[in-house]
Amino acid sequence: MTFPRCAVVVLAAGEGTRMRSSTAKVLHPLGGRSLLGHALSTARSLRPDHLVVVVRHSRDDVAAHLAEIDPEALVADQDEVKGTGRAVWCGLQALPEDYDGTVVVTYGDVPLLGPQTLAGLVEAHTAAGAAVSVLVGEVPDPTGYGRVVRDADGAVLRIVEDRDAEEAERAIREINSGIYAFDGEFLRAGLAGMGTDNAQGEMYLTDILELARAKGAVIVATGTPDRFELEGVNDRVQLAAFGRELNRRLLESWMRSGVTVVDPASTWVDVDVRLAPDVTLLPGVQLRGDTRVETDAVIGPDTTLVDCEVAAGAHIVRSHALGARIGEGASVGPFSYLRPGTTLGPGGKIGGFVETKNAEIGEGSMVPHLSYVGDATIGAHVNIGAATVFVNYDGVRKHRTMVGDHARVGSDTMLVAPVTIGDGAYTAAGSVIDQDVPPGALGVARGRQRNVEGWVARRRPGSAAATAAERASAAGAATENGSAADAGEHREGTLRP
Ligand code: UD1
Ligand code: CA
């Protein structure tokens, strides 16, 4: 598609009182982007020469957000004169004085207007050589909207605001979306002579249509059957409805491209998420931000991933992950918490009730149960025993722990950083390791066990424990060679030096 040269003016100066929020309306998020972010993304699809955002309420917040998401956009401040007409006039002040391209006007609070619909409006405008073109359509409840007044032949005469409308005009169901394409010169001239003689004492941009009509210029109205493209978000009830609709559309498009979504009603994906074919999303999954999931991965149930990368064939069950990278065929969960900087190698495992942060876990390595792994570099094919803690914080600074390939850290080991466990080294269960363990060594750091024989009989006579012990020793005496444990046995997690 080739477009005429154009500038887009995005209106975002309104107060948005019905949101009842200390946050500017256009900064409220929807599907991982601000409302304004959605509007800008559609505006940018026209590849405009200039993009201007008109601001006033929460001006500094909006301008700061804009600098972040679209630094090239121009900011225009609306003065104290109210109305959409004045807003556009202020927006035009940010353009070069001799700018002669088409001027497109959109709203910062209309998040679901799609690039194709906007392009269609501009194309129709250009093809007809129109002075003004407007996007119109029907919504379930037209109350509050400007109505499109047509003559007997269907030609657009003007747009009348709800508050200025007569009974018969209020019955019109066709509304003005407020999205337009203008001949720049015509727009400038029209705005220059615009008044505020109406029920709200505002400069109505819609007055331009009557002017065009009076001058015999061409007016085009293009329609869309999709009410979500026409409507803006005014309150939080609408915000939720638009969020649900956006999500429904995103999921539908992912399903058509080969993603299994078991329960679309409980699955939420942000606009920038990318999913490969044959990904499966189980119920209760939220994929947010810049999350990418490769083929054959299974996510959920009940899992939230924010800015994560999940490689092919990985499984993540009932977990919460931020800024984590999960390797091919790796598994996570249930009930684990992966914080930024976590990378899990191919075939690795982060099991149940594990928290990780800034942790590189190598290929085939496992942290199967109940551990905290913070500021760690763990090699390949390592096993971290249950309830191990990487003690990374001395109260002032964070320190790193290194664990070499094929090392086996015994259950309930405290690894007091900075510390290094060499390749193929072991630690004994229950050790507090604060010195390096060389490759192949066993690090042991715990008190030796001592059994005080007959203690229960002496100190807890007559207790249930004493009775049980008595019974056991009687039985032991009866079978003589009974069940004495093999004191030399080495079981994993209970290593003895
Ligand atoms: C406007 C239209 C109405 C249309 C409706 C669609 C006019 C006179 N009326 O209604 O025909 O059906 O939009 O939603 O144009 N804004 C500013 N500065 C202002 C006023 C508004 O930037 O002084 C911005 C708002 O931030 C918002 C948009 O313009 O993004 C529309 O404002 P809103 O007050 O919702 O619309 P109305 O003027 O009531
Ligand atoms: Ca509105």
PDB file of C-alpha atoms in Angstrom, residues 156-370:
ATOM      1  CA  VAL A 156     -23.126  13.623   5.142  1.00  0.00           C
ATOM      2  CA  LEU A 157     -24.395  17.051   6.151  1.00  0.00           C
ATOM      3  CA  ARG A 158     -22.829  17.472   9.544  1.00  0.00           C
ATOM      4  CA  ILE A 159     -22.111  15.882  12.901  1.00  0.00           C
ATOM      5  CA  VAL A 160     -24.179  16.955  15.851  1.00  0.00           C
ATOM      6  CA  GLU A 161     -23.016  16.424  19.413  1.00  0.00           C
ATOM      7  CA  ASP A 162     -25.304  14.529  21.763  1.00  0.00           C
ATOM      8  CA  ARG A 163     -25.789  17.571  23.973  1.00  0.00           C
ATOM      9  CA  ASP A 164     -26.606  19.853  21.071  1.00  0.00           C
ATOM     10  CA  ALA A 165     -28.842  17.374  19.280  1.00  0.00           C
ATOM     11  CA  GLU A 166     -32.580  17.562  18.875  1.00  0.00           C
ATOM     12  CA  GLU A 167     -34.826  14.653  19.702  1.00  0.00           C
ATOM     13  CA  ALA A 168     -34.858  13.317  16.132  1.00  0.00           C
ATOM     14  CA  GLU A 169     -31.086  13.615  15.790  1.00  0.00           C
ATOM     15  CA  ARG A 170     -30.539  11.730  19.037  1.00  0.00           C
ATOM     16  CA  ALA A 171     -32.413   8.821  17.520  1.00  0.00           C
ATOM     17  CA  ILE A 172     -29.700   8.485  14.853  1.00  0.00           C
ATOM     18  CA  ARG A 173     -27.655   5.391  15.533  1.00  0.00           C
ATOM     19  CA  GLU A 174     -24.695   6.211  13.317  1.00  0.00           C
ATOM     20  CA  ILE A 175     -21.943   7.848  15.358  1.00  0.00           C
ATOM     21  CA  ASN A 176     -18.749   9.773  14.764  1.00  0.00           C
ATOM     22  CA  SER A 177     -15.680   7.882  15.938  1.00  0.00           C
ATOM     23  CA  GLY A 178     -13.631  11.068  16.004  1.00  0.00           C
ATOM     24  CA  ILE A 179     -11.028   9.569  13.659  1.00  0.00           C
ATOM     25  CA  TYR A 180     -10.452  11.693  10.544  1.00  0.00           C
ATOM     26  CA  ALA A 181      -8.293  12.464   7.542  1.00  0.00           C
ATOM     27  CA  PHE A 182      -8.128  16.116   6.487  1.00  0.00           C
ATOM     28  CA  ASP A 183      -6.814  18.154   3.661  1.00  0.00           C
ATOM     29  CA  GLY A 184      -4.200  20.088   5.641  1.00  0.00           C
ATOM     30  CA  GLU A 185      -4.852  23.472   4.117  1.00  0.00           C
ATOM     31  CA  PHE A 186      -8.606  23.154   4.505  1.00  0.00           C
ATOM     32  CA  LEU A 187      -8.169  22.094   8.126  1.00  0.00           C
ATOM     33  CA  ARG A 188      -5.938  25.050   8.980  1.00  0.00           C
ATOM     34  CA  ALA A 189      -8.319  27.535   7.463  1.00  0.00           C
ATOM     35  CA  GLY A 190     -11.314  25.926   9.159  1.00  0.00           C
ATOM     36  CA  LEU A 191      -9.729  25.866  12.591  1.00  0.00           C
ATOM     37  CA  ALA A 192      -8.611  29.475  12.310  1.00  0.00           C
ATOM     38  CA  GLY A 193     -12.213  30.647  12.069  1.00  0.00           C
ATOM     39  CA  MET A 194     -13.686  28.236  14.596  1.00  0.00           C
ATOM     40  CA  GLY A 195     -15.923  29.406  17.453  1.00  0.00           C
ATOM     41  CA  THR A 196     -17.303  27.931  20.677  1.00  0.00           C
ATOM     42  CA  ASP A 197     -20.993  28.558  20.171  1.00  0.00           C
ATOM     43  CA  ASN A 198     -22.412  25.296  21.475  1.00  0.00           C
ATOM     44  CA  ALA A 199     -23.758  23.609  24.605  1.00  0.00           C
ATOM     45  CA  GLN A 200     -20.286  22.943  25.990  1.00  0.00           C
ATOM     46  CA  GLY A 201     -18.564  26.181  24.999  1.00  0.00           C
ATOM     47  CA  GLU A 202     -15.837  24.144  23.287  1.00  0.00           C
ATOM     48  CA  MET A 203     -14.206  24.298  19.890  1.00  0.00           C
ATOM     49  CA  TYR A 204     -15.787  21.395  18.084  1.00  0.00           C
ATOM     50  CA  LEU A 205     -13.585  19.781  15.466  1.00  0.00           C
ATOM     51  CA  THR A 206     -16.796  18.419  13.977  1.00  0.00           C
ATOM     52  CA  ASP A 207     -17.765  21.945  12.872  1.00  0.00           C
ATOM     53  CA  ILE A 208     -15.291  21.441  10.022  1.00  0.00           C
ATOM     54  CA  LEU A 209     -17.788  19.132   8.315  1.00  0.00           C
ATOM     55  CA  GLU A 210     -20.458  21.802   8.110  1.00  0.00           C
ATOM     56  CA  LEU A 211     -17.858  24.178   6.744  1.00  0.00           C
ATOM     57  CA  ALA A 212     -16.841  21.682   4.082  1.00  0.00           C
ATOM     58  CA  ARG A 213     -20.484  21.200   3.202  1.00  0.00           C
ATOM     59  CA  ALA A 214     -21.011  24.964   2.901  1.00  0.00           C
ATOM     60  CA  LYS A 215     -18.004  25.281   0.622  1.00  0.00           C
ATOM     61  CA  GLY A 216     -19.116  22.398  -1.538  1.00  0.00           C
ATOM     62  CA  ALA A 217     -15.986  20.388  -0.689  1.00  0.00           C
ATOM     63  CA  VAL A 218     -16.036  16.613  -0.685  1.00  0.00           C
ATOM     64  CA  ILE A 219     -16.843  14.816   2.581  1.00  0.00           C
ATOM     65  CA  VAL A 220     -16.215  11.082   2.846  1.00  0.00           C
ATOM     66  CA  ALA A 221     -17.572   8.805   5.558  1.00  0.00           C
ATOM     67  CA  THR A 222     -16.105   5.321   5.770  1.00  0.00           C
ATOM     68  CA  GLY A 223     -17.638   2.766   8.068  1.00  0.00           C
ATOM     69  CA  THR A 224     -16.502  -0.200  10.062  1.00  0.00           C
ATOM     70  CA  PRO A 225     -18.786  -2.879  11.512  1.00  0.00           C
ATOM     71  CA  ASP A 226     -16.335  -3.352  14.363  1.00  0.00           C
ATOM     72  CA  ARG A 227     -17.535  -1.228  17.266  1.00  0.00           C
ATOM     73  CA  PHE A 228     -14.291  -1.725  19.169  1.00  0.00           C
ATOM     74  CA  GLU A 229     -12.491   0.251  16.473  1.00  0.00           C
ATOM     75  CA  LEU A 230     -14.888   3.141  16.889  1.00  0.00           C
ATOM     76  CA  GLU A 231     -15.103   3.401  20.634  1.00  0.00           C
ATOM     77  CA  GLY A 232     -12.810   4.924  23.197  1.00  0.00           C
ATOM     78  CA  VAL A 233     -12.167   3.834  26.755  1.00  0.00           C
ATOM     79  CA  ASN A 234     -13.818   6.209  29.209  1.00  0.00           C
ATOM     80  CA  ASP A 235     -14.051   4.230  32.429  1.00  0.00           C
ATOM     81  CA  ARG A 236     -12.680   1.070  33.997  1.00  0.00           C
ATOM     82  CA  VAL A 237     -15.658  -1.015  33.010  1.00  0.00           C
ATOM     83  CA  GLN A 238     -14.845  -0.257  29.385  1.00  0.00           C
ATOM     84  CA  LEU A 239     -11.155  -0.784  30.052  1.00  0.00           C
ATOM     85  CA  ALA A 240     -11.916  -4.344  31.187  1.00  0.00           C
ATOM     86  CA  ALA A 241     -14.258  -4.967  28.250  1.00  0.00           C
ATOM     87  CA  PHE A 242     -11.629  -3.763  25.764  1.00  0.00           C
ATOM     88  CA  GLY A 243      -8.975  -5.837  27.506  1.00  0.00           C
ATOM     89  CA  ARG A 244     -11.102  -8.951  27.224  1.00  0.00           C
ATOM     90  CA  GLU A 245     -11.841  -8.277  23.563  1.00  0.00           C
ATOM     91  CA  LEU A 246      -8.207  -7.593  22.694  1.00  0.00           C
ATOM     92  CA  ASN A 247      -7.201 -10.803  24.453  1.00  0.00           C
ATOM     93  CA  ARG A 248      -9.909 -12.784  22.682  1.00  0.00           C
ATOM     94  CA  ARG A 249      -8.629 -11.511  19.331  1.00  0.00           C
ATOM     95  CA  LEU A 250      -4.993 -12.241  20.153  1.00  0.00           C
ATOM     96  CA  LEU A 251      -5.776 -15.783  21.308  1.00  0.00           C
ATOM     97  CA  GLU A 252      -7.940 -16.457  18.297  1.00  0.00           C
ATOM     98  CA  SER A 253      -5.112 -15.427  16.021  1.00  0.00           C
ATOM     99  CA  TRP A 254      -2.610 -17.590  17.959  1.00  0.00           C
ATOM    100  CA  MET A 255      -4.935 -20.586  17.767  1.00  0.00           C
ATOM    101  CA  ARG A 256      -5.263 -20.098  14.016  1.00  0.00           C
ATOM    102  CA  SER A 257      -1.501 -20.109  13.762  1.00  0.00           C
ATOM    103  CA  GLY A 258      -1.195 -23.432  15.577  1.00  0.00           C
ATOM    104  CA  VAL A 259      -1.144 -22.723  19.306  1.00  0.00           C
ATOM    105  CA  THR A 260      -3.376 -24.857  21.545  1.00  0.00           C
ATOM    106  CA  VAL A 261      -5.264 -22.736  24.060  1.00  0.00           C
ATOM    107  CA  VAL A 262      -7.226 -25.093  26.275  1.00  0.00           C
ATOM    108  CA  ASP A 263      -9.261 -22.377  27.997  1.00  0.00           C
ATOM    109  CA  PRO A 264      -9.237 -18.985  26.259  1.00  0.00           C
ATOM    110  CA  ALA A 265     -11.377 -17.498  29.033  1.00  0.00           C
ATOM    111  CA  SER A 266      -8.641 -17.936  31.645  1.00  0.00           C
ATOM    112  CA  THR A 267      -5.626 -17.379  29.375  1.00  0.00           C
ATOM    113  CA  TRP A 268      -4.152 -13.905  28.876  1.00  0.00           C
ATOM    114  CA  VAL A 269      -1.444 -12.848  26.462  1.00  0.00           C
ATOM    115  CA  ASP A 270       0.065  -9.429  25.877  1.00  0.00           C
ATOM    116  CA  VAL A 271       0.334  -7.983  22.383  1.00  0.00           C
ATOM    117  CA  ASP A 272       4.112  -8.409  22.107  1.00  0.00           C
ATOM    118  CA  VAL A 273       4.186 -12.076  23.142  1.00  0.00           C
ATOM    119  CA  ARG A 274       5.376 -14.494  20.438  1.00  0.00           C
ATOM    120  CA  LEU A 275       4.325 -18.139  20.305  1.00  0.00           C
ATOM    121  CA  ALA A 276       5.476 -20.913  17.995  1.00  0.00           C
ATOM    122  CA  PRO A 277       3.112 -23.482  16.473  1.00  0.00           C
ATOM    123  CA  ASP A 278       2.365 -26.458  18.760  1.00  0.00           C
ATOM    124  CA  VAL A 279       2.828 -24.522  21.941  1.00  0.00           C
ATOM    125  CA  THR A 280       0.190 -25.573  24.485  1.00  0.00           C
ATOM    126  CA  LEU A 281      -1.271 -23.102  26.957  1.00  0.00           C
ATOM    127  CA  LEU A 282      -3.170 -24.776  29.796  1.00  0.00           C
ATOM    128  CA  PRO A 283      -5.839 -22.954  31.833  1.00  0.00           C
ATOM    129  CA  GLY A 284      -4.827 -20.025  34.010  1.00  0.00           C
ATOM    130  CA  VAL A 285      -1.797 -18.893  32.011  1.00  0.00           C
ATOM    131  CA  GLN A 286      -0.695 -15.270  31.684  1.00  0.00           C
ATOM    132  CA  LEU A 287       2.055 -14.448  29.220  1.00  0.00           C
ATOM    133  CA  ARG A 288       3.169 -10.882  29.586  1.00  0.00           C
ATOM    134  CA  GLY A 289       5.601  -8.376  28.154  1.00  0.00           C
ATOM    135  CA  ASP A 290       8.252  -9.606  25.797  1.00  0.00           C
ATOM    136  CA  THR A 291       7.686 -13.319  26.360  1.00  0.00           C
ATOM    137  CA  ARG A 292       8.574 -15.854  23.673  1.00  0.00           C
ATOM    138  CA  VAL A 293       7.661 -19.540  23.718  1.00  0.00           C
ATOM    139  CA  GLU A 294       9.044 -22.062  21.243  1.00  0.00           C
ATOM    140  CA  THR A 295       7.383 -25.111  19.718  1.00  0.00           C
ATOM    141  CA  ASP A 296       6.100 -28.049  21.802  1.00  0.00           C
ATOM    142  CA  ALA A 297       6.515 -26.175  25.057  1.00  0.00           C
ATOM    143  CA  VAL A 298       3.669 -26.652  27.531  1.00  0.00           C
ATOM    144  CA  ILE A 299       2.836 -23.778  29.862  1.00  0.00           C
ATOM    145  CA  GLY A 300       0.521 -24.095  32.846  1.00  0.00           C
ATOM    146  CA  PRO A 301      -1.818 -24.637  34.356  1.00  0.00           C
ATOM    147  CA  ASP A 302      -1.754 -21.464  36.465  1.00  0.00           C
ATOM    148  CA  THR A 303       1.521 -19.945  35.339  1.00  0.00           C
ATOM    149  CA  THR A 304       2.608 -16.342  34.806  1.00  0.00           C
ATOM    150  CA  LEU A 305       5.595 -15.539  32.598  1.00  0.00           C
ATOM    151  CA  VAL A 306       6.817 -11.958  32.252  1.00  0.00           C
ATOM    152  CA  ASP A 307       9.563 -11.162  29.728  1.00  0.00           C
ATOM    153  CA  CYS A 308      10.612 -14.829  29.551  1.00  0.00           C
ATOM    154  CA  GLU A 309      12.089 -17.028  26.843  1.00  0.00           C
ATOM    155  CA  VAL A 310      10.998 -20.634  26.814  1.00  0.00           C
ATOM    156  CA  ALA A 311      12.779 -23.010  24.429  1.00  0.00           C
ATOM    157  CA  ALA A 312      11.252 -25.916  22.534  1.00  0.00           C
ATOM    158  CA  GLY A 313       9.679 -28.717  24.504  1.00  0.00           C
ATOM    159  CA  ALA A 314      10.051 -27.111  27.934  1.00  0.00           C
ATOM    160  CA  HIS A 315       7.329 -27.567  30.578  1.00  0.00           C
ATOM    161  CA  ILE A 316       6.397 -24.969  33.170  1.00  0.00           C
ATOM    162  CA  VAL A 317       3.791 -25.945  35.735  1.00  0.00           C
ATOM    163  CA  ARG A 318       2.055 -23.609  38.244  1.00  0.00           C
ATOM    164  CA  SER A 319       4.934 -21.142  38.486  1.00  0.00           C
ATOM    165  CA  HIS A 320       5.736 -17.440  38.328  1.00  0.00           C
ATOM    166  CA  ALA A 321       8.723 -16.278  36.274  1.00  0.00           C
ATOM    167  CA  LEU A 322      10.166 -12.866  35.454  1.00  0.00           C
ATOM    168  CA  GLY A 323      12.982 -12.321  32.977  1.00  0.00           C
ATOM    169  CA  ALA A 324      13.916 -16.001  32.921  1.00  0.00           C
ATOM    170  CA  ARG A 325      15.277 -18.141  30.064  1.00  0.00           C
ATOM    171  CA  ILE A 326      14.244 -21.778  30.083  1.00  0.00           C
ATOM    172  CA  GLY A 327      16.253 -24.178  27.927  1.00  0.00           C
ATOM    173  CA  GLU A 328      15.083 -26.812  25.515  1.00  0.00           C
ATOM    174  CA  GLY A 329      13.231 -29.671  27.157  1.00  0.00           C
ATOM    175  CA  ALA A 330      13.756 -28.211  30.629  1.00  0.00           C
ATOM    176  CA  SER A 331      11.106 -28.371  33.336  1.00  0.00           C
ATOM    177  CA  VAL A 332       9.976 -25.924  35.992  1.00  0.00           C
ATOM    178  CA  GLY A 333       7.550 -26.233  38.894  1.00  0.00           C
ATOM    179  CA  PRO A 334       5.122 -26.796  40.341  1.00  0.00           C
ATOM    180  CA  PHE A 335       5.098 -23.763  42.632  1.00  0.00           C
ATOM    181  CA  SER A 336       8.408 -22.130  41.752  1.00  0.00           C
ATOM    182  CA  TYR A 337       9.419 -18.482  41.529  1.00  0.00           C
ATOM    183  CA  LEU A 338      12.015 -17.535  38.912  1.00  0.00           C
ATOM    184  CA  ARG A 339      13.315 -14.013  39.157  1.00  0.00           C
ATOM    185  CA  PRO A 340      15.281 -11.951  36.622  1.00  0.00           C
ATOM    186  CA  GLY A 341      18.566 -13.366  35.415  1.00  0.00           C
ATOM    187  CA  THR A 342      17.555 -16.979  35.780  1.00  0.00           C
ATOM    188  CA  THR A 343      18.715 -19.219  32.940  1.00  0.00           C
ATOM    189  CA  LEU A 344      18.036 -22.914  32.982  1.00  0.00           C
ATOM    190  CA  GLY A 345      20.034 -25.023  30.533  1.00  0.00           C
ATOM    191  CA  PRO A 346      18.649 -27.628  28.141  1.00  0.00           C
ATOM    192  CA  GLY A 347      17.147 -30.599  29.939  1.00  0.00           C
ATOM    193  CA  GLY A 348      17.552 -28.883  33.302  1.00  0.00           C
ATOM    194  CA  LYS A 349      15.066 -28.894  36.115  1.00  0.00           C
ATOM    195  CA  ILE A 350      13.849 -26.376  38.662  1.00  0.00           C
ATOM    196  CA  GLY A 351      11.423 -28.400  40.739  1.00  0.00           C
ATOM    197  CA  GLY A 352       8.833 -27.582  43.389  1.00  0.00           C
ATOM    198  CA  PHE A 353       9.082 -24.648  45.789  1.00  0.00           C
ATOM    199  CA  VAL A 354      12.345 -23.280  44.408  1.00  0.00           C
ATOM    200  CA  GLU A 355      13.225 -19.597  44.138  1.00  0.00           C
ATOM    201  CA  THR A 356      15.975 -18.491  41.771  1.00  0.00           C
ATOM    202  CA  LYS A 357      17.511 -15.134  40.932  1.00  0.00           C
ATOM    203  CA  ASN A 358      20.522 -14.208  38.815  1.00  0.00           C
ATOM    204  CA  ALA A 359      21.197 -17.897  38.511  1.00  0.00           C
ATOM    205  CA  GLU A 360      22.755 -19.646  35.557  1.00  0.00           C
ATOM    206  CA  ILE A 361      21.947 -23.314  35.792  1.00  0.00           C
ATOM    207  CA  GLY A 362      23.778 -25.463  33.258  1.00  0.00           C
ATOM    208  CA  GLU A 363      22.657 -28.167  30.881  1.00  0.00           C
ATOM    209  CA  GLY A 364      20.986 -31.126  32.564  1.00  0.00           C
ATOM    210  CA  SER A 365      21.421 -29.646  36.039  1.00  0.00           C
ATOM    211  CA  MET A 366      18.701 -29.998  38.629  1.00  0.00           C
ATOM    212  CA  VAL A 367      17.411 -28.055  41.592  1.00  0.00           C
ATOM    213  CA  PRO A 368      14.564 -30.414  42.343  1.00  0.00           C
ATOM    214  CA  HIS A 369      13.163 -29.333  45.714  1.00  0.00           C
ATOM    215  CA  LEU A 370      12.720 -26.472  48.184  1.00  0.00           C
TER     216      LEU A 370
END
